[in-house]
XYZ file of C-alpha atoms in Angstrom:
432
model
C -34.012 25.506 -3.266
C -31.966 24.050 -5.902
C -29.212 24.925 -3.605
C -30.268 22.180 -1.376
C -31.487 19.818 -4.539
C -27.751 19.698 -5.377
C -26.642 19.500 -1.604
C -28.542 16.195 -1.939
C -27.454 15.051 -4.807
C -23.848 15.561 -4.091
C -24.879 13.350 -0.595
C -26.423 10.602 -3.370
C -22.833 10.357 -4.806
C -20.579 10.028 -2.235
C -22.643 7.628 -0.805
C -22.976 5.843 -4.093
C -19.867 3.691 -3.695
C -21.457 2.540 -0.024
C -24.673 1.605 -1.934
C -22.056 -1.244 -4.429
C -20.661 -2.223 -1.748
C -23.791 -2.759 0.142
C -25.099 -4.455 -2.871
C -21.889 -6.857 -2.759
C -22.956 -7.777 0.425
C -26.107 -9.091 0.363
C -24.982 -10.784 -2.157
C -22.483 -12.954 -0.245
C -24.772 -13.219 2.465
C -27.802 -14.590 0.180
C -25.120 -17.484 -1.323
C -23.697 -18.177 2.423
C -27.144 -18.545 3.364
C -28.769 -21.364 0.741
C -30.255 -24.214 1.701
C -30.548 -22.764 5.326
C -33.638 -23.713 6.949
C -34.477 -25.223 3.766
C -34.258 -21.941 2.015
C -33.589 -20.611 -0.758
C -32.269 -23.990 -2.617
C -32.565 -22.647 -5.980
C -29.040 -20.462 -4.961
C -27.128 -23.321 -6.375
C -23.787 -24.031 -7.568
C -24.602 -27.654 -8.810
C -27.628 -29.853 -9.918
C -27.960 -33.452 -10.004
C -31.117 -35.124 -11.389
C -31.482 -38.963 -10.309
C -35.452 -39.190 -11.433
C -34.335 -41.042 -14.261
C -31.499 -42.988 -12.720
C -31.515 -47.121 -13.743
C -28.475 -48.960 -12.660
C -28.546 -52.520 -13.298
C -28.263 -55.282 -10.290
C -24.646 -56.800 -9.518
C -25.586 -60.160 -10.703
C -27.834 -59.083 -14.197
C -24.798 -60.461 -16.366
C -24.522 -64.213 -15.202
C -26.540 -66.036 -18.007
C -26.967 -69.146 -15.385
C -28.694 -66.999 -12.766
C -31.013 -65.349 -15.622
C -31.909 -68.775 -16.735
C -32.411 -70.291 -13.239
C -34.558 -67.041 -12.935
C -36.371 -68.074 -16.180
C -37.671 -71.535 -15.401
C -38.060 -71.641 -11.471
C -39.768 -68.068 -11.535
C -37.766 -66.637 -9.293
C -35.883 -63.289 -9.286
C -32.102 -64.767 -8.415
C -30.755 -61.835 -10.288
C -32.327 -58.987 -8.712
C -34.254 -55.684 -9.694
C -32.610 -53.036 -11.426
C -31.552 -49.847 -8.797
C -33.707 -46.790 -9.342
C -33.849 -43.522 -7.501
C -37.177 -44.776 -5.026
C -35.838 -48.183 -4.543
C -31.994 -46.353 -3.113
C -34.227 -44.006 -1.483
C -33.191 -40.721 -3.475
C -34.898 -37.660 -3.850
C -35.417 -36.692 -7.490
C -33.031 -33.381 -7.498
C -30.001 -32.319 -5.333
C -28.726 -29.003 -4.951
C -25.160 -28.325 -3.919
C -24.681 -25.017 -1.880
C -21.921 -23.105 -0.477
C -22.503 -24.993 2.939
C -24.770 -27.490 2.616
C -27.184 -29.549 -0.078
C -30.816 -30.532 -0.235
C -32.551 -32.749 -1.794
C -36.020 -32.419 -3.188
C -38.655 -34.929 -3.493
C -41.355 -35.492 -6.478
C -44.223 -34.130 -3.915
C -42.209 -31.385 -3.105
C -40.811 -31.246 -0.001
C -37.086 -30.152 0.752
C -34.428 -31.666 2.807
C -31.144 -29.904 3.466
C -28.102 -30.723 5.716
C -26.831 -29.108 8.284
C -25.094 -26.198 7.411
C -21.077 -25.879 8.247
C -17.972 -24.105 7.065
C -16.336 -27.527 6.527
C -18.931 -28.542 3.617
C -18.078 -31.183 0.957
C -20.232 -32.647 -1.223
C -19.231 -36.266 -2.104
C -21.810 -37.381 -5.015
C -20.985 -40.966 -4.785
C -21.705 -41.323 -1.185
C -24.837 -38.965 -1.571
C -25.937 -40.681 -4.244
C -25.470 -44.327 -2.669
C -23.788 -44.965 -5.866
C -21.084 -47.537 -3.717
C -23.610 -49.622 -3.019
C -24.662 -50.523 -6.654
C -23.511 -52.092 -9.381
C -21.191 -49.256 -10.588
C -18.811 -49.928 -7.048
C -15.553 -49.837 -8.420
C -16.540 -48.870 -11.683
C -15.228 -45.277 -11.514
C -13.035 -43.739 -13.832
C -10.046 -41.661 -12.771
C -11.395 -38.560 -13.860
C -14.081 -38.680 -11.760
C -12.294 -39.222 -8.491
C -9.736 -36.189 -9.347
C -12.629 -34.381 -9.751
C -13.950 -35.064 -6.909
C -10.477 -34.581 -4.553
C -9.941 -31.306 -6.323
C -13.632 -29.941 -5.276
C -13.299 -31.583 -1.765
C -10.155 -29.169 -1.123
C -10.948 -25.968 -3.199
C -14.689 -26.252 -1.431
C -12.725 -24.619 1.766
C -11.388 -22.178 -0.061
C -14.832 -20.632 -1.404
C -16.339 -20.956 2.124
C -13.632 -19.112 3.371
C -12.812 -16.335 0.742
C -16.943 -16.194 0.738
C -17.040 -15.474 4.244
C -13.870 -12.915 4.219
C -15.445 -10.855 1.227
C -19.150 -10.343 3.424
C -17.056 -8.860 5.942
C -14.742 -6.351 3.942
C -17.709 -5.626 2.119
C -19.640 -5.014 5.203
C -16.656 -2.957 6.395
C -16.468 -1.038 3.364
C -20.147 -0.306 3.409
C -19.843 1.093 7.578
C -16.924 2.672 6.500
C -17.201 4.526 3.545
C -18.751 8.218 4.899
C -15.692 8.870 7.104
C -12.927 6.962 6.255
C -12.272 7.267 2.460
C -9.054 5.818 2.032
C -9.490 2.622 4.741
C -12.792 1.818 2.519
C -10.759 1.840 -0.761
C -8.639 -0.220 0.843
C -11.234 -2.895 2.176
C -12.932 -2.887 -1.008
C -10.114 -3.710 -2.880
C -9.418 -6.649 -1.159
C -12.882 -7.951 -1.495
C -12.886 -7.900 -4.865
C -10.048 -9.742 -5.635
C -11.579 -12.272 -2.755
C -14.540 -12.289 -4.365
C -13.103 -12.630 -8.049
C -10.534 -15.683 -7.511
C -13.522 -17.336 -5.562
C -16.004 -17.074 -8.546
C -13.399 -18.176 -10.871
C -12.484 -21.272 -8.275
C -16.103 -22.116 -7.775
C -16.978 -22.297 -11.492
C -14.193 -24.460 -12.732
C -14.342 -26.705 -9.954
C -18.048 -27.360 -10.349
C -17.768 -27.535 -13.812
C -15.362 -30.038 -13.874
C -17.271 -32.596 -11.362
C -20.657 -31.759 -13.259
C -18.730 -32.911 -16.530
C -16.921 -35.986 -14.467
C -20.677 -37.451 -13.176
C -22.161 -36.779 -16.990
C -19.486 -39.036 -18.645
C -19.169 -41.432 -15.724
C -23.012 -42.226 -15.109
C -24.767 -40.542 -17.209
C -25.748 -44.215 -19.167
C -27.484 -44.999 -16.007
C -29.845 -42.010 -16.430
C -27.955 -39.548 -13.793
C -27.380 -36.144 -15.152
C -25.512 -32.931 -13.950
C -25.436 -29.236 -14.654
C -23.395 -26.480 -13.106
C -25.896 -24.195 -11.059
C -25.791 -20.878 -13.004
C -27.550 -18.906 -10.526
C -24.943 -19.704 -7.887
C -22.228 -18.837 -10.198
C -23.858 -16.005 -12.041
C -24.484 -14.419 -8.201
C -20.855 -14.711 -7.301
C -19.483 -12.772 -10.484
C -22.202 -9.876 -9.979
C -21.179 -9.344 -6.196
C -17.452 -9.241 -7.650
C -18.602 -6.664 -9.951
C -20.707 -4.310 -7.614
C -17.628 -4.389 -5.352
C -15.418 -3.598 -7.662
C -17.571 -0.386 -9.169
C -16.850 0.764 -5.485
C -13.087 0.098 -5.260
C -12.938 1.968 -8.541
C -14.799 4.897 -6.959
C -13.255 5.117 -3.387
C -9.215 4.165 -5.298
C -10.420 8.183 -7.043
C -11.825 9.565 -4.263
C -8.999 8.738 -1.635
C -6.551 10.559 -4.257
C -8.227 13.490 -4.406
C -8.880 13.679 -0.723
C -7.082 16.605 0.638
C -5.843 14.366 3.789
C -4.251 11.972 1.707
C -2.612 14.352 -0.045
C -0.892 15.817 2.708
C 0.374 12.227 3.610
C 2.128 12.006 0.365
C 3.607 15.906 0.742
C 1.665 16.896 -2.379
C 1.731 21.148 -2.369
C -1.631 21.984 -2.058
C -0.490 25.410 -3.902
C 1.128 23.973 -7.269
C 0.399 22.518 -10.493
C -0.279 19.111 -8.516
C -3.706 19.895 -7.394
C -4.909 20.653 -10.709
C -3.762 17.364 -11.755
C -5.877 15.768 -9.632
C -9.111 17.893 -10.521
C -8.561 20.957 -8.821
C -8.583 23.651 -11.373
C -7.905 26.347 -9.050
C -5.296 24.694 -7.714
C -6.931 24.059 -4.367
C -7.439 25.732 -0.497
C -4.428 25.478 1.796
C -5.063 22.936 3.751
C -2.570 24.111 6.689
C -4.140 27.723 5.910
C -5.052 29.483 9.542
C -7.805 31.586 10.307
C -5.162 34.983 10.339
C -3.757 34.135 7.176
C -0.435 32.237 7.957
C 0.362 28.770 7.201
C 1.354 26.079 9.411
C 2.152 22.575 8.717
C 0.710 20.334 11.539
C 2.975 18.759 13.051
C 2.676 14.401 13.106
C 3.956 12.331 15.989
C 7.673 12.002 15.178
C 7.967 15.992 14.865
C 6.911 16.013 18.504
C 10.318 13.720 19.302
C 13.116 16.265 19.802
C 16.504 15.270 17.848
C 14.035 13.667 15.165
C 13.694 14.879 11.886
C 15.211 18.048 12.843
C 17.889 19.478 10.318
C 20.595 21.863 11.724
C 21.890 24.507 9.465
C 25.283 25.832 10.002
C 25.811 29.141 8.295
C 29.808 29.473 7.599
C 30.996 33.156 7.970
C 33.664 34.497 7.532
C 36.666 34.101 9.893
C 39.372 36.328 12.000
C 42.841 35.828 10.706
C 45.227 36.037 13.027
C 49.162 36.531 12.749
C 51.623 33.821 14.211
C 55.143 33.525 14.924
C 56.933 29.993 14.263
C 60.104 29.004 15.917
C 61.793 30.521 12.977
C 60.608 33.940 13.506
C 58.870 33.893 10.376
C 55.204 35.102 10.339
C 52.398 33.832 9.134
C 48.717 34.631 8.784
C 46.102 31.984 9.211
C 42.724 31.846 9.910
C 41.300 31.042 13.549
C 38.918 28.561 14.579
C 34.899 28.880 14.456
C 34.302 31.583 16.664
C 31.155 31.598 18.792
C 30.380 34.876 16.180
C 31.188 32.763 13.468
C 29.257 29.655 13.673
C 25.248 29.512 14.847
C 22.417 27.194 14.613
C 19.760 27.827 13.131
C 16.489 26.540 15.004
C 13.233 28.112 14.586
C 12.042 28.096 11.043
C 11.645 31.871 10.565
C 15.277 32.617 11.300
C 16.499 30.199 9.377
C 14.618 31.092 6.347
C 15.572 34.740 6.775
C 19.318 33.587 7.139
C 19.074 31.177 4.466
C 18.462 33.633 2.128
C 20.726 36.506 3.380
C 23.336 34.192 2.548
C 22.220 33.808 -0.996
C 22.176 37.421 -1.696
C 25.273 38.217 0.766
C 28.710 38.771 -1.204
C 31.116 35.666 -1.570
C 33.927 36.745 0.050
C 35.797 33.718 -1.646
C 35.234 34.718 -5.145
C 38.449 37.064 -5.277
C 41.272 35.325 -3.129
C 44.280 36.556 -1.640
C 45.155 38.271 1.561
C 45.970 42.047 1.931
C 48.936 42.498 3.781
C 51.085 45.745 4.665
C 54.308 46.231 6.031
C 55.369 49.059 7.927
C 58.877 49.531 9.196
C 59.483 50.416 13.164
C 60.826 53.916 13.695
C 64.605 54.299 15.114
C 64.759 55.961 18.034
C 67.968 57.512 19.383
C 69.127 57.186 22.798
C 71.473 59.805 23.602
C 73.210 60.596 26.920
C 72.428 64.296 28.285
C 75.218 67.047 26.825
C 78.410 66.372 29.494
C 78.295 68.808 32.006
C 82.135 68.999 31.740
C 84.961 68.174 29.384
C 86.291 66.158 31.142
C 83.685 63.355 29.869
C 84.051 62.469 25.962
C 80.902 62.596 23.364
C 79.634 59.068 22.993
C 78.189 57.503 19.975
C 74.152 57.319 19.724
C 72.895 53.896 20.542
C 70.048 52.609 18.090
C 67.529 50.090 18.775
C 65.926 48.416 15.432
C 62.669 46.128 15.415
C 61.076 43.642 13.280
C 59.175 44.374 10.961
C 55.384 44.601 11.629
C 53.015 42.810 9.138
C 49.033 43.347 9.565
C 46.892 40.930 7.557
C 43.434 41.963 6.939
C 40.711 39.939 7.393
C 38.769 40.026 4.399
C 39.896 37.622 1.711
C 41.212 35.561 4.102
C 42.085 32.816 1.745
C 45.773 32.895 -0.052
C 44.433 31.132 -3.317
C 42.151 32.577 -6.583
C 39.173 30.757 -5.773
C 35.917 30.458 -7.712
C 32.257 31.978 -6.855
C 29.802 30.656 -5.407
C 27.309 33.009 -4.401
C 24.074 33.095 -5.667
C 24.329 29.565 -7.016
C 21.167 28.272 -4.953
C 23.308 24.674 -4.800
C 23.756 23.680 -1.495
C 26.846 21.385 -2.495
C 28.169 24.338 -4.150
C 27.435 27.042 -1.400
C 28.588 25.128 1.410
C 31.681 24.002 -0.091
C 33.716 26.732 -1.513
C 36.873 25.510 -2.835
C 35.189 22.522 -4.686
C 35.009 24.251 -7.777
C 38.783 25.789 -8.145
C 41.032 23.194 -6.607
C 39.501 19.731 -7.880
C 38.830 21.191 -11.739
């Protein structure tokens, strides 16, 4: 029973980043659907109240028309523009994809949702047909232009974040690294979109209050929408952090990084006993899994050439001088190590073998040839006088032993485990 509870708790902990990513996905989806079919209108980024709007008529500043109106009793000046006279609602809310109008009777009317949506307060509130036309400040015009440009980025960022958080939720159980990358991208996009939305809507709200506050119009940023966008960012950030930590401790990730599973690296990743061998087989052997590039011939295949003792020969030049030289690499003098097992055995034996370059000097012995006396047989008759013996001489024979063939006293490089020194025996003696 305790084991089942432990397994259940472990499974829930493994799904924790998926839950966080799912929460972020739901929040983003709600923000995108706000205003669709006249619903979720309270998830807004900007509120504009027109219930107290009162704009003087265009002829209200004419004293002549005012006097004429007083004398004749006919209105030549015109009435002040109000929300009801302009056909406006009492409250306007701006969402990501649409805007909604809330009337005094409680009815709601929202515009059609569009990815390219951008709210223009001058046109939407019909301020361009009132006496305020042409009196807009430069700050208001810049704020409207900035919001119009950044609104497309905000909408695109929230849509991209929704896709990435959805992918993170689905891929977390079996693709930790991929889910971590998707969650990280969603987190960065959400952060930038939330900051851009908060700045753009706040600047627009301040500009509306500065220009039309005296006419009874008031505006404020929608704290609900901005707060939810940062909440989605927080959940996505938690999911990204957990997935990043888990992907670093994933054995598959460690194999791709080339980290040994039997050394101290695993202890740094949280494995106290060094971890299990990810290449271990059932029979106890360990073989690294080959990748795609390892299956291609002559790719990533190192060829180690073993330098062995070369047999010495004696050559005679034109002048008759005999010199001991090393022959070229014979078939037994150079061999290629192909298999991993033979490569390891041969390399180990090379390190432990005696260095033939440690003493230097070829051992040479000279032997004098025997003189052969060629004498004619004894004369059969006295008529033949005795002849002097003829001697046939030969050049001395020079024998060169193949061991210690170099004729210079060279320093040894045996058992140093230095690849440069081991396969270049002349470097330590000549060039120092």
